[in-house]
CSV table of C-alpha atoms and ligand atoms in Angstrom, one decimal:
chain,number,residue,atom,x,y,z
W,18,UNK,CA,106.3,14.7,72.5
W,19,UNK,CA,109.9,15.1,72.6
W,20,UNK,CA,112.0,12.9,70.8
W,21,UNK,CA,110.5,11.5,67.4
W,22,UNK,CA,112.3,8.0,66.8
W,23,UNK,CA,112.2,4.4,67.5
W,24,UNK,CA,109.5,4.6,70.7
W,25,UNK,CA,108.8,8.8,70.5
W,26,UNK,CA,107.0,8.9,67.2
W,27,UNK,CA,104.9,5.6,67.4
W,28,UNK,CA,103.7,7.0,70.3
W,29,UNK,CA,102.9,10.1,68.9
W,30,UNK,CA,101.4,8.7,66.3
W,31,UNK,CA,99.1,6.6,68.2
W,32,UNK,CA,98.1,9.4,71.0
W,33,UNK,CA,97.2,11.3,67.7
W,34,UNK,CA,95.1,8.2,66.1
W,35,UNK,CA,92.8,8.6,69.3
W,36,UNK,CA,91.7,12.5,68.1
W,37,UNK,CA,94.4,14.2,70.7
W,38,UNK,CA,96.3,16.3,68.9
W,39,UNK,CA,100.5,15.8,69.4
W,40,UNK,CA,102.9,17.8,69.0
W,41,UNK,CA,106.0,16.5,68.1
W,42,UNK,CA,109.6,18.2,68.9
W,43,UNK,CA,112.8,16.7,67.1
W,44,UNK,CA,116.4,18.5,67.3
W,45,UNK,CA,116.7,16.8,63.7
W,46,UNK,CA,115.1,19.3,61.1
W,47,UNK,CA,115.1,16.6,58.1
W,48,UNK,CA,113.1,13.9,60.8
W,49,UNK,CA,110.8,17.1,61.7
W,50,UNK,CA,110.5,17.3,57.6
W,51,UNK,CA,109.9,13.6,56.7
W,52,UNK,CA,107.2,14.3,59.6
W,53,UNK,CA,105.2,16.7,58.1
W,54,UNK,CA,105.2,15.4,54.9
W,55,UNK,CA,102.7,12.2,56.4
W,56,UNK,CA,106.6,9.9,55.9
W,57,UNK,CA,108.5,8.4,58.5
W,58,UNK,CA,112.8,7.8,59.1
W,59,UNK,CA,112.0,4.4,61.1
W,60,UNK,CA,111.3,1.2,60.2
W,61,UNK,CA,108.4,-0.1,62.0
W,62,UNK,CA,105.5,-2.2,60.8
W,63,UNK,CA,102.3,-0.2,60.4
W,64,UNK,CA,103.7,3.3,61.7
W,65,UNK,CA,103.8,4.7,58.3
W,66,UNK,CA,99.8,4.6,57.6
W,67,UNK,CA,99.5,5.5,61.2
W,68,UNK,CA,101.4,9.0,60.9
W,69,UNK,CA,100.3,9.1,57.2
W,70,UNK,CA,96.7,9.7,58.3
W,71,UNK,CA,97.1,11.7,61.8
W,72,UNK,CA,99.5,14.1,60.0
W,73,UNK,CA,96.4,14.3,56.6
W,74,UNK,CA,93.7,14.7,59.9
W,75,UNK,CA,96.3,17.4,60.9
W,76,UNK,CA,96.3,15.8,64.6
W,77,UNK,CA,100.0,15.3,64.5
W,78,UNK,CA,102.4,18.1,63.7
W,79,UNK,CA,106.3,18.0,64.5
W,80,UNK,CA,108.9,20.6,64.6
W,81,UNK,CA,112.4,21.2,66.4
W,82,UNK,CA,110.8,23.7,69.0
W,83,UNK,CA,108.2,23.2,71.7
W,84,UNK,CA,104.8,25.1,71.9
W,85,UNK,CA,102.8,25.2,75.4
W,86,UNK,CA,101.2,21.8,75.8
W,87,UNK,CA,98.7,20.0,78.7
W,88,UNK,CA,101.1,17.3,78.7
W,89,UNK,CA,104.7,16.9,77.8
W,90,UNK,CA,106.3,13.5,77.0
W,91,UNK,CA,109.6,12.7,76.9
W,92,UNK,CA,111.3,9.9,74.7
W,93,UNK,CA,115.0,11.0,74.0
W,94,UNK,CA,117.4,8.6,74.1
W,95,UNK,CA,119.9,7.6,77.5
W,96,UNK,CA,123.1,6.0,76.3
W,97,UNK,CA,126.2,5.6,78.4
W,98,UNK,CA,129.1,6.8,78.1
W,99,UNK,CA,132.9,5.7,79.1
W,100,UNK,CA,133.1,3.2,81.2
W,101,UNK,CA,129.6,2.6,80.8
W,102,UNK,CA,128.1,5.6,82.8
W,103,UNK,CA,124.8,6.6,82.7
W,104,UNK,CA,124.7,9.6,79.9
W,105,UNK,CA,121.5,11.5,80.8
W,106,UNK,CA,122.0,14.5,79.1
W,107,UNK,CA,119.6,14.3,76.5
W,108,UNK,CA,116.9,13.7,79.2
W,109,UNK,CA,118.2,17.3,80.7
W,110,UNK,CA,118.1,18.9,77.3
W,111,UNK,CA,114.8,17.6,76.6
W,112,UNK,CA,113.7,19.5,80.3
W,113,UNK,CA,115.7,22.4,79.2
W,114,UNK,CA,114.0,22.6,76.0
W,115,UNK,CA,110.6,22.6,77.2
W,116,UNK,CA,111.1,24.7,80.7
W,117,UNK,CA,109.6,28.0,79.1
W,118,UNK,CA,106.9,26.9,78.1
W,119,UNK,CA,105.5,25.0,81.2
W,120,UNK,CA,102.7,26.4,83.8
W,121,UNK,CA,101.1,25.0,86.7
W,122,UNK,CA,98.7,21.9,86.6
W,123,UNK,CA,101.2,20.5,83.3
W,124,UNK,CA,102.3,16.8,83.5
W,125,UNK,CA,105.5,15.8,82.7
W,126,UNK,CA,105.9,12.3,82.0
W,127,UNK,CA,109.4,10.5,81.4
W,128,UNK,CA,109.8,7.5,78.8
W,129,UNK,CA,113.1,6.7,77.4
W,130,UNK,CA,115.2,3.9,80.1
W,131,UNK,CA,116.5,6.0,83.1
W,132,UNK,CA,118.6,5.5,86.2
W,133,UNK,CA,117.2,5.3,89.3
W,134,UNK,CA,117.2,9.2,90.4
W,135,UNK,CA,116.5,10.5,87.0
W,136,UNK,CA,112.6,12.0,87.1
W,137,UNK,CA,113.9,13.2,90.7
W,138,UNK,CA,116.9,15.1,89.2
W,139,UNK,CA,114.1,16.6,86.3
W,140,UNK,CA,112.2,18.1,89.1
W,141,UNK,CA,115.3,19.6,90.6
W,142,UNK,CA,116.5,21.1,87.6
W,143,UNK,CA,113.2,22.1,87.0
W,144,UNK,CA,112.4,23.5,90.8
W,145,UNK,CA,116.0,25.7,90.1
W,146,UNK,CA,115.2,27.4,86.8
W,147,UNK,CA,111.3,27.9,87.4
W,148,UNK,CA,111.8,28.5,90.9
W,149,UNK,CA,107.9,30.0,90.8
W,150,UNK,CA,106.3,26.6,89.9
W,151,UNK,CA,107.5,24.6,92.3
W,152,UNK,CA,105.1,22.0,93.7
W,153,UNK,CA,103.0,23.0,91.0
W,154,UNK,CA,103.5,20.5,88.5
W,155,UNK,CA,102.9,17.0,87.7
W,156,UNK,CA,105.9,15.0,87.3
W,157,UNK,CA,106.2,11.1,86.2
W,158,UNK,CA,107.6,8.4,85.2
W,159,UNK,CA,106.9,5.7,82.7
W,160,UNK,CA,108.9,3.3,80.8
W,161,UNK,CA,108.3,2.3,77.3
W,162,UNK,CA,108.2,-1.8,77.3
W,163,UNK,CA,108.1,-1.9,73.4
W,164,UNK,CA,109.3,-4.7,71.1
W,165,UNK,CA,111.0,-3.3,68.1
W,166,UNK,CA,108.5,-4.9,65.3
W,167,UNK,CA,105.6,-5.1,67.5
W,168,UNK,CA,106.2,-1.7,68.8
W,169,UNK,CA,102.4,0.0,67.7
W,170,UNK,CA,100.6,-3.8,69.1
W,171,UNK,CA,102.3,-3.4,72.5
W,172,UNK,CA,102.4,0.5,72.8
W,173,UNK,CA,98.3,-0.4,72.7
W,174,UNK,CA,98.1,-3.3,74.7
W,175,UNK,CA,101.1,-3.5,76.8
W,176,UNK,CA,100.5,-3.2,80.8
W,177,UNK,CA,101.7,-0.3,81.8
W,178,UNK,CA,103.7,1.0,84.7
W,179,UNK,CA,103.1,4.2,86.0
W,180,UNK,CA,105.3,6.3,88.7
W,181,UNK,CA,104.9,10.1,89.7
W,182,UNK,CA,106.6,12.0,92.0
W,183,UNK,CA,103.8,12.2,94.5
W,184,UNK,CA,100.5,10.8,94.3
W,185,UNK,CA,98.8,13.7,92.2
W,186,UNK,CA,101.0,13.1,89.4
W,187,UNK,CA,100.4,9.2,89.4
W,188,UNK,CA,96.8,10.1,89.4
W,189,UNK,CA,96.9,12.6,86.4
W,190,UNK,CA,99.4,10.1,84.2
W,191,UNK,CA,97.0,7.2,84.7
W,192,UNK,CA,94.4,9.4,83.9
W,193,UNK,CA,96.2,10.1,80.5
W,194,UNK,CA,97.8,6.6,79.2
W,195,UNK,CA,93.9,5.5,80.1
W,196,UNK,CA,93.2,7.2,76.6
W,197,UNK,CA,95.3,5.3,74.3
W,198,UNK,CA,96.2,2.2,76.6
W,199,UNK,CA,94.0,-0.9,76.2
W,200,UNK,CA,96.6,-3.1,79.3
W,201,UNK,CA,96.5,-2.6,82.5
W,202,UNK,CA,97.9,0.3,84.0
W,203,UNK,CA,99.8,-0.6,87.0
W,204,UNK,CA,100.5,2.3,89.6
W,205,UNK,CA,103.5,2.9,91.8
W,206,UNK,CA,106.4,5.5,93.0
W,207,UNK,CA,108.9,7.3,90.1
W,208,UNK,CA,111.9,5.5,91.7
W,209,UNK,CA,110.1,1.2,91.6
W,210,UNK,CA,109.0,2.3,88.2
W,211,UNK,CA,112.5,3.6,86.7
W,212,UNK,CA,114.0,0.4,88.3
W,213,UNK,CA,111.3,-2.0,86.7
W,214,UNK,CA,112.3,-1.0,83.7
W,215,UNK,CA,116.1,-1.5,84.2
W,216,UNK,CA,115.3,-4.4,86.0
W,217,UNK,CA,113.0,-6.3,83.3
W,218,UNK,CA,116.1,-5.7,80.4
W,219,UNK,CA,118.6,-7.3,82.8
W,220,UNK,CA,116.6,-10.3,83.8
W,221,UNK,CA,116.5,-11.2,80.0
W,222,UNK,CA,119.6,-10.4,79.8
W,223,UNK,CA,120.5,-12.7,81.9
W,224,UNK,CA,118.3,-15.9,80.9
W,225,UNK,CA,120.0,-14.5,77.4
W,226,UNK,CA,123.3,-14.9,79.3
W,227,UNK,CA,122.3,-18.3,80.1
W,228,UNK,CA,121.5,-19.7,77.3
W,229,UNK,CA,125.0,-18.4,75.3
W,230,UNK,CA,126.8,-20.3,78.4
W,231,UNK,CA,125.4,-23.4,78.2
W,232,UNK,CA,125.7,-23.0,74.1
W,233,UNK,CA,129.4,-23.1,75.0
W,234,UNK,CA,129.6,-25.9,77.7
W,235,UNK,CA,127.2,-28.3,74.8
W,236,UNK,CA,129.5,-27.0,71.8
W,237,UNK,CA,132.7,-28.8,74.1
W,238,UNK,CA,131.0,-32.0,74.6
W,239,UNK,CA,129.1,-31.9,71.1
W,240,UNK,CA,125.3,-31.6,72.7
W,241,UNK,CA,123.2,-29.9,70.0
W,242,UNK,CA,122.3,-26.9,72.8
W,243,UNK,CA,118.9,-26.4,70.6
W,244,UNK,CA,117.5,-29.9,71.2
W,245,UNK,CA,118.2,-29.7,74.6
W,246,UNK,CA,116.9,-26.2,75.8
W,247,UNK,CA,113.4,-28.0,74.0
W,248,UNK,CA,113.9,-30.9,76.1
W,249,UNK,CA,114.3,-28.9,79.4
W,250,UNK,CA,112.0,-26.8,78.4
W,251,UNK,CA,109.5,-29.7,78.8
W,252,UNK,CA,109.8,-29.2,82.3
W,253,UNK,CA,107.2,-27.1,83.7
W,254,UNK,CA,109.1,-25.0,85.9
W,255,UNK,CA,111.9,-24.4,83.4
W,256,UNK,CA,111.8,-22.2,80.5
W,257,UNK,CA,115.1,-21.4,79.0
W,258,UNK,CA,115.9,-18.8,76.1
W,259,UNK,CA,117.6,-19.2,73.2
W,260,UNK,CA,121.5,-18.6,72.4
W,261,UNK,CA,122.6,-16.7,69.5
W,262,UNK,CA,126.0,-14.7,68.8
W,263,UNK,CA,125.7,-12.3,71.5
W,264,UNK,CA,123.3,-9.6,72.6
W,265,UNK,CA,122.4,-6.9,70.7
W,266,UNK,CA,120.0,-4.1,70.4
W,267,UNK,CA,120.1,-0.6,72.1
W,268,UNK,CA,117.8,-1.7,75.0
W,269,UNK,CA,118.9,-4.9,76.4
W,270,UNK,CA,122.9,-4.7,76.1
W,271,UNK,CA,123.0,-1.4,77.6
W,272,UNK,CA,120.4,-1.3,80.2
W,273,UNK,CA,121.8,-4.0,82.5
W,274,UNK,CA,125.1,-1.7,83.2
W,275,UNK,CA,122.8,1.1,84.5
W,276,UNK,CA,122.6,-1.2,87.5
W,277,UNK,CA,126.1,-2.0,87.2
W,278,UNK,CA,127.3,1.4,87.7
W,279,UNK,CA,125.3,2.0,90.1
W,280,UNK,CA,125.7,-0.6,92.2
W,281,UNK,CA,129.1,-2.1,91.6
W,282,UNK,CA,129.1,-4.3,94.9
W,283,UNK,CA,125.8,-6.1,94.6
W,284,UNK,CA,125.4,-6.4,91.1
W,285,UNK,CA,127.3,-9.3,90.2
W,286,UNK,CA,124.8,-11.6,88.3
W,287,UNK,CA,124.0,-8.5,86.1
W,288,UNK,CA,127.6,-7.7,85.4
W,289,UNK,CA,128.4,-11.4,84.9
W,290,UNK,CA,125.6,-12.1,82.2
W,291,UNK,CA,126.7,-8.7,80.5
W,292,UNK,CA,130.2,-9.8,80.3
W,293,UNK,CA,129.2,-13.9,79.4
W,294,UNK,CA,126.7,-12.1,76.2
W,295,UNK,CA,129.9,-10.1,74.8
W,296,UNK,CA,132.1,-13.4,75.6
W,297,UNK,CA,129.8,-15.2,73.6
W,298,UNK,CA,130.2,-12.9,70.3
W,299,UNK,CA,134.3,-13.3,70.7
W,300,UNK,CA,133.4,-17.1,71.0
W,301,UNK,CA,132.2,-17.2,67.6
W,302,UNK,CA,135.0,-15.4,66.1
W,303,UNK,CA,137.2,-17.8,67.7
W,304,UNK,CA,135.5,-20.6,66.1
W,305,UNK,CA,135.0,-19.2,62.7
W,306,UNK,CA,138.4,-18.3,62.8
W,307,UNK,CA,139.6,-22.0,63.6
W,308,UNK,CA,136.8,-23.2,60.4
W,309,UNK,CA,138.9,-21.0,58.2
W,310,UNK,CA,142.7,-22.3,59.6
W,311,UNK,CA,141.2,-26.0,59.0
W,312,UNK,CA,139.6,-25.1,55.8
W,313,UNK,CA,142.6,-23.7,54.5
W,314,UNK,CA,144.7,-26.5,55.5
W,315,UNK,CA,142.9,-29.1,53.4
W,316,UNK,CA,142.4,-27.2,50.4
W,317,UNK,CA,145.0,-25.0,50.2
W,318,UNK,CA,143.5,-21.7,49.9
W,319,UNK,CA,141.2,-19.1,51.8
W,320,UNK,CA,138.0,-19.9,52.3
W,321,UNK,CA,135.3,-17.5,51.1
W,322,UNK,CA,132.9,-17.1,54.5
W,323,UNK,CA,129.1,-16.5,54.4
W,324,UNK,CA,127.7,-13.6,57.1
W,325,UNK,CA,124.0,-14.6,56.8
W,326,UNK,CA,122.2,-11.9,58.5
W,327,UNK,CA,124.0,-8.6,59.9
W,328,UNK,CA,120.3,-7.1,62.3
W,329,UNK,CA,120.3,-7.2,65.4
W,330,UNK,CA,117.7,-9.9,65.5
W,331,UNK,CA,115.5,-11.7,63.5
W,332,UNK,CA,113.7,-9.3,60.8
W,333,UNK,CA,114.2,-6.1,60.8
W,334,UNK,CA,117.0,-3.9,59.3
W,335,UNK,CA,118.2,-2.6,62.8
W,336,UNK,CA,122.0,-2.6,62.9
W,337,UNK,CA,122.5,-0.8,66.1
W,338,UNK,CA,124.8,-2.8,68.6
W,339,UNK,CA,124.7,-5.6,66.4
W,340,UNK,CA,126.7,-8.8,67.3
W,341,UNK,CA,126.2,-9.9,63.5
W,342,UNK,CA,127.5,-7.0,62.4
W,343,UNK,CA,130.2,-7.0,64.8
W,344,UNK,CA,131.4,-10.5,63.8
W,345,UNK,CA,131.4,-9.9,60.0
W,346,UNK,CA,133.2,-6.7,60.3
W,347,UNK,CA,135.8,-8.4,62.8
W,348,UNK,CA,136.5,-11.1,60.2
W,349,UNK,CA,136.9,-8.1,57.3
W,350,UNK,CA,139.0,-6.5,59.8
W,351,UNK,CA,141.2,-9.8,60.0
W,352,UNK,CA,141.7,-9.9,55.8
W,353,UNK,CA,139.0,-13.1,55.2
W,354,UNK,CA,137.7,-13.0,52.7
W,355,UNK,CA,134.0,-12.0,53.6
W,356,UNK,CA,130.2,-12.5,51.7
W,357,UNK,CA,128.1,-10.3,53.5
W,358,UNK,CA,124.2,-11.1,53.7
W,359,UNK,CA,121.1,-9.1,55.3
W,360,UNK,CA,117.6,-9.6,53.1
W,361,UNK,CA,116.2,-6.5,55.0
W,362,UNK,CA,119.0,-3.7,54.0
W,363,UNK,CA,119.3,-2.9,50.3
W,364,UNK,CA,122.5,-0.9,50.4
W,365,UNK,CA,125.4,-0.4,53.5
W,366,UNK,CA,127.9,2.5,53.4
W,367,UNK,CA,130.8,0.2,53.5
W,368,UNK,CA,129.4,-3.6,53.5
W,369,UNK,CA,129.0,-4.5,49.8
W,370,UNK,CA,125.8,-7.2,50.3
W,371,UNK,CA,124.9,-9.9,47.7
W,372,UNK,CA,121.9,-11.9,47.8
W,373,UNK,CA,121.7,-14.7,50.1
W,374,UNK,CA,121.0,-17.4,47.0
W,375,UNK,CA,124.5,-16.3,45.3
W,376,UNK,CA,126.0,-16.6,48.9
W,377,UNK,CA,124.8,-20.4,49.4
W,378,UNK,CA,126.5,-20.7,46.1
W,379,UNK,CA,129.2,-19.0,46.3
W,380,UNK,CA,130.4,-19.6,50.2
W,381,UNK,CA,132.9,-22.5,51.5
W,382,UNK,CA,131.6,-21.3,54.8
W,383,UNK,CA,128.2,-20.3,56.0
W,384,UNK,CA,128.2,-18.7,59.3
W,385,UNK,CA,124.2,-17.8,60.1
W,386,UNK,CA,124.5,-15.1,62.5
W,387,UNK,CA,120.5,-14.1,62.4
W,388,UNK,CA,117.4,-15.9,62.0
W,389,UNK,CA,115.6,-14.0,59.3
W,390,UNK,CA,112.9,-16.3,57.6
W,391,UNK,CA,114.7,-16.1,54.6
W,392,UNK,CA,117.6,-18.5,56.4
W,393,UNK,CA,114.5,-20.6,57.9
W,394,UNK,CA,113.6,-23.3,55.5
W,395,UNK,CA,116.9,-23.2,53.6
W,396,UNK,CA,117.7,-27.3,52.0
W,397,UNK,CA,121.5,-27.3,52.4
W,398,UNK,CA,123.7,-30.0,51.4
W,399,UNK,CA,126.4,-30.2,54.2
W,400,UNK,CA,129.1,-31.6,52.3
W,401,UNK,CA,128.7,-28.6,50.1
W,402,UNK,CA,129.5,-26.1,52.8
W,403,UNK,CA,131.2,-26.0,56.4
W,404,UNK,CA,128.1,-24.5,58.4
W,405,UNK,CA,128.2,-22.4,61.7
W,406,UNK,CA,124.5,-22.2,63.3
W,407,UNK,CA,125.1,-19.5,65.6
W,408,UNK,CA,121.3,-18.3,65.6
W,409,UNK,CA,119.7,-22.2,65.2
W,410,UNK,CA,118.0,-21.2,62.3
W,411,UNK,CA,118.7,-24.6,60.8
W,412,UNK,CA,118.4,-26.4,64.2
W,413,UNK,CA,117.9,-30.2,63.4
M,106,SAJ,N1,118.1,-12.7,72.0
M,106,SAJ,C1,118.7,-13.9,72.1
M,106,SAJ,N2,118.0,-15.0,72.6
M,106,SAJ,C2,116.7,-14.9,72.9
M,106,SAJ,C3,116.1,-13.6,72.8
M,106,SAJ,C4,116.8,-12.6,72.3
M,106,SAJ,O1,119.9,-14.1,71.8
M,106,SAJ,O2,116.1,-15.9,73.3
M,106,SAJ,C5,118.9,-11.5,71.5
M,106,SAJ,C6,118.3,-11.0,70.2
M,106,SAJ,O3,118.8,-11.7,69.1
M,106,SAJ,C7,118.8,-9.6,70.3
M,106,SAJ,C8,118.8,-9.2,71.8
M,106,SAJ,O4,118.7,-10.5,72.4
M,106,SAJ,O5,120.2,-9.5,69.8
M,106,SAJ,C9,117.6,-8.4,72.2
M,106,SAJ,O6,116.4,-8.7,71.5
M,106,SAJ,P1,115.0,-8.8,72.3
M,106,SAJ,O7,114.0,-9.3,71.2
M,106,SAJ,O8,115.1,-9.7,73.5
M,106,SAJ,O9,114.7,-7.4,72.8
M,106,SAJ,P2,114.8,-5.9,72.2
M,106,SAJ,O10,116.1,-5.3,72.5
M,106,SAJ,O11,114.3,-5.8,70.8
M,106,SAJ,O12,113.6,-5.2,73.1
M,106,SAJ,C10,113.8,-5.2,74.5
M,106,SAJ,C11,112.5,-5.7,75.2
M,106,SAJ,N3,112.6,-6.0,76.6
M,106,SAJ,C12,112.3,-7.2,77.1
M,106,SAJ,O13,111.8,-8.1,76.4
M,106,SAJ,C13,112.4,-7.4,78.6
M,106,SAJ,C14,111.4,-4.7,75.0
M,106,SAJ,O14,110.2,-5.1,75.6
M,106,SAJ,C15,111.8,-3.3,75.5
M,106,SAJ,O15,110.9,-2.3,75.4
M,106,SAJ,C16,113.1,-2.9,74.8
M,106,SAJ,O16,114.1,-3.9,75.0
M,106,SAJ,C17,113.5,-1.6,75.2
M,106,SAJ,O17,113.2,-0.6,74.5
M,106,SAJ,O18,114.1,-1.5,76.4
């Protein structure tokens, strides 16, 4: 397995928990370290006991090189880059890294979120420096489709969608997943599979998209957007997500401009739910901002404003590509003065964080950014507080 984080190691750990025994390659020496000691770097629920036990069983052993494998995995991470183009390079490091060590008859299987193209590009760069196993070896693709919090359920019982390069490889990667994957395991080409998984981020991206929108319109003409995305949602052919400060996450507000850049012309919808999610997280500013100018107006001086919840989403202590996060440090930025709250992070590098009870207390304005269960059953007195529900954790 190359690549030990967020979707690498789980699934190491798991492939291990079945008796087969992983291998796991990190560039990272301290995550190889953590590794081997039975600990993990990631929060995920129920990894830790997972690797605890295949790393005691001595199934699951990591390091920062390769060794010669029957199958080789790769889960490395594809960002983008300026102007939000693909960055595949760590997918051609990953190949580069395990070249020497391959032979005819080994699979290859491709995880992490690619363009369309990419597992074809691994088998040219793979036909040019082992010219001598060409045709010989099993190449695939195979998205991840995990929920961050969920991530060992789903890895399990997930349907899976499975893509080689010819038919051979498709054969030999169903064959595998079969051993550690209870959903069904769906077979097609490399290129419809690489695309499913682009194309499943962007379509909730865009009910996402639609959601923030109409969060917008009902916020003008003072429609509580939560009560009636329920009521619509009584429909039975409408099913409408929820709004929220934006769209964060490494998956879902970077995939959708994969398609973007690669198809400028035709995909409009894509680029215009991208751009209406980001809109939505300068919306709030805008409106926190104008809380604070009326605040200060009638009580002549600034208002001390509540972040509740920095994550990414509900629960967890991811940070990456956080709108939350991005709104509190904008309003820092702008000199407010700023309580920041997230229950699931103990300490930040630069964020001093207080307890959410001394923040109810001590805030003229409570902006909820996430819905943590903390914020869930809070019993506020409104004319304590001016209160921004950008999440709906407080709903009615
Ligand atoms: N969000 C909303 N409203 C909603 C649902 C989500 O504003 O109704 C926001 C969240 O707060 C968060 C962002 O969207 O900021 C993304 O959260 P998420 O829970 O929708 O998804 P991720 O990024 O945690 O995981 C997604 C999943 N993709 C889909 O559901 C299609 C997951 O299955 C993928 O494996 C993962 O991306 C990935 O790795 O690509």
């Amino acid at each position: 397995m190359v690549g030990l984080g967020y979707i690498g190691l789980p699934t190491a750990a798991l492939i291990a928990s079945r008796g087969i025994r992983v291998h796991g390659v990190d560039i990272n020496p301290s995550i190889v370290e953590t590794i081997n000691q039975g600990k993990i770097h990631i929060i995920e629920p129920d990894l830790d006991g997972l690797v605890r036990n295949d790393v005691e069983r001595g199934l699951l052993k990591a390091s920062t090189q390769p060794i010669e494998a029957d199958v080789y995995l790769i889960a490395v991470p594809t960002p983008f880059k300026d102007g939000h183009e693909p960055d595949i390079s760590y997918v051609e490091s990953a190949v580069r890294l395990i070249l020497p060590y391959l032979s005819e008859g080994k699979l290859v299987i491709l995880e992490s979120t690619s363009p369309v193209g990419t597992t074809e590009k691994m088998r040219q760069l793979m036909d040019r420096e082992r010219p001598e196993l060409q045709g010989k070896l099993h190449i695939a693709y195979c998205p991840e489709r995990v929920l961050p919090g969920r991530i060992i359920y789903e890895l399990e019982n997930n349907d899976r969608v499975i893509g080689g390069l010819d038919e051979a490889a498709t054969r030999k990667a169903m064959e595998f997943y079969s051993a550690f994957v209870k959903g069904t395991l769906h077979q097609t080409n490399a290129r419809t599979a690489e695309m499913c998984k682009l194309v499943e981020n962007a379509s909730r991206d865009l009910n996402i998209a639609f959601a923030n929108e109409l969060s917008m319109i009902c916020d003008k003409v003072d429609i509580n957007v939560w009560e009636l995305i329920s009521l619509a949602n009584r429909h039975p052919r409408v099913n409408i997500l929820q709004p929220g400060p934006g769209v964060g996450g490494h998956c879902i507000a970077v995939d959708p401009w994969f398609l973007v850049h690669d198809f400028p012309q035709e995909a409009k919808v894509i680029r215009t739910a991208r751009e209406v999610n980001d809109y939505k997280t300068e919306w709030l500013m805008g409106k926190i901002e104008q809380a604070a100018a009326a605040f200060q107006q009638e009580h002549q001086r600034d208002p001390k404003i509540a972040c509740m919840g920095l994550a990414f989403k509900a629960d967890i202590d991811d940070l990456r590509e956080s709108p939350a996060l991005e709104v509190t440090q904008h309003l820092i930025a702008k000199g407010y003065h700023v309580l920041a709250v997230e229950p699931n992070i103990e300490e930040h590098p630069t964020l001093k964080l207080i307890p959410y009870q001394k923040a109810l207390t001590e805030a003229d304005i409570l902006v909820f950014l996430v819905r943590h269960k903390e914020f869930r059953n809070l019993n506020l007195k409104s004319d304590h507080h001016i209160i921004i529900d950008s999440c709906g954790v407080l709903k009615a």
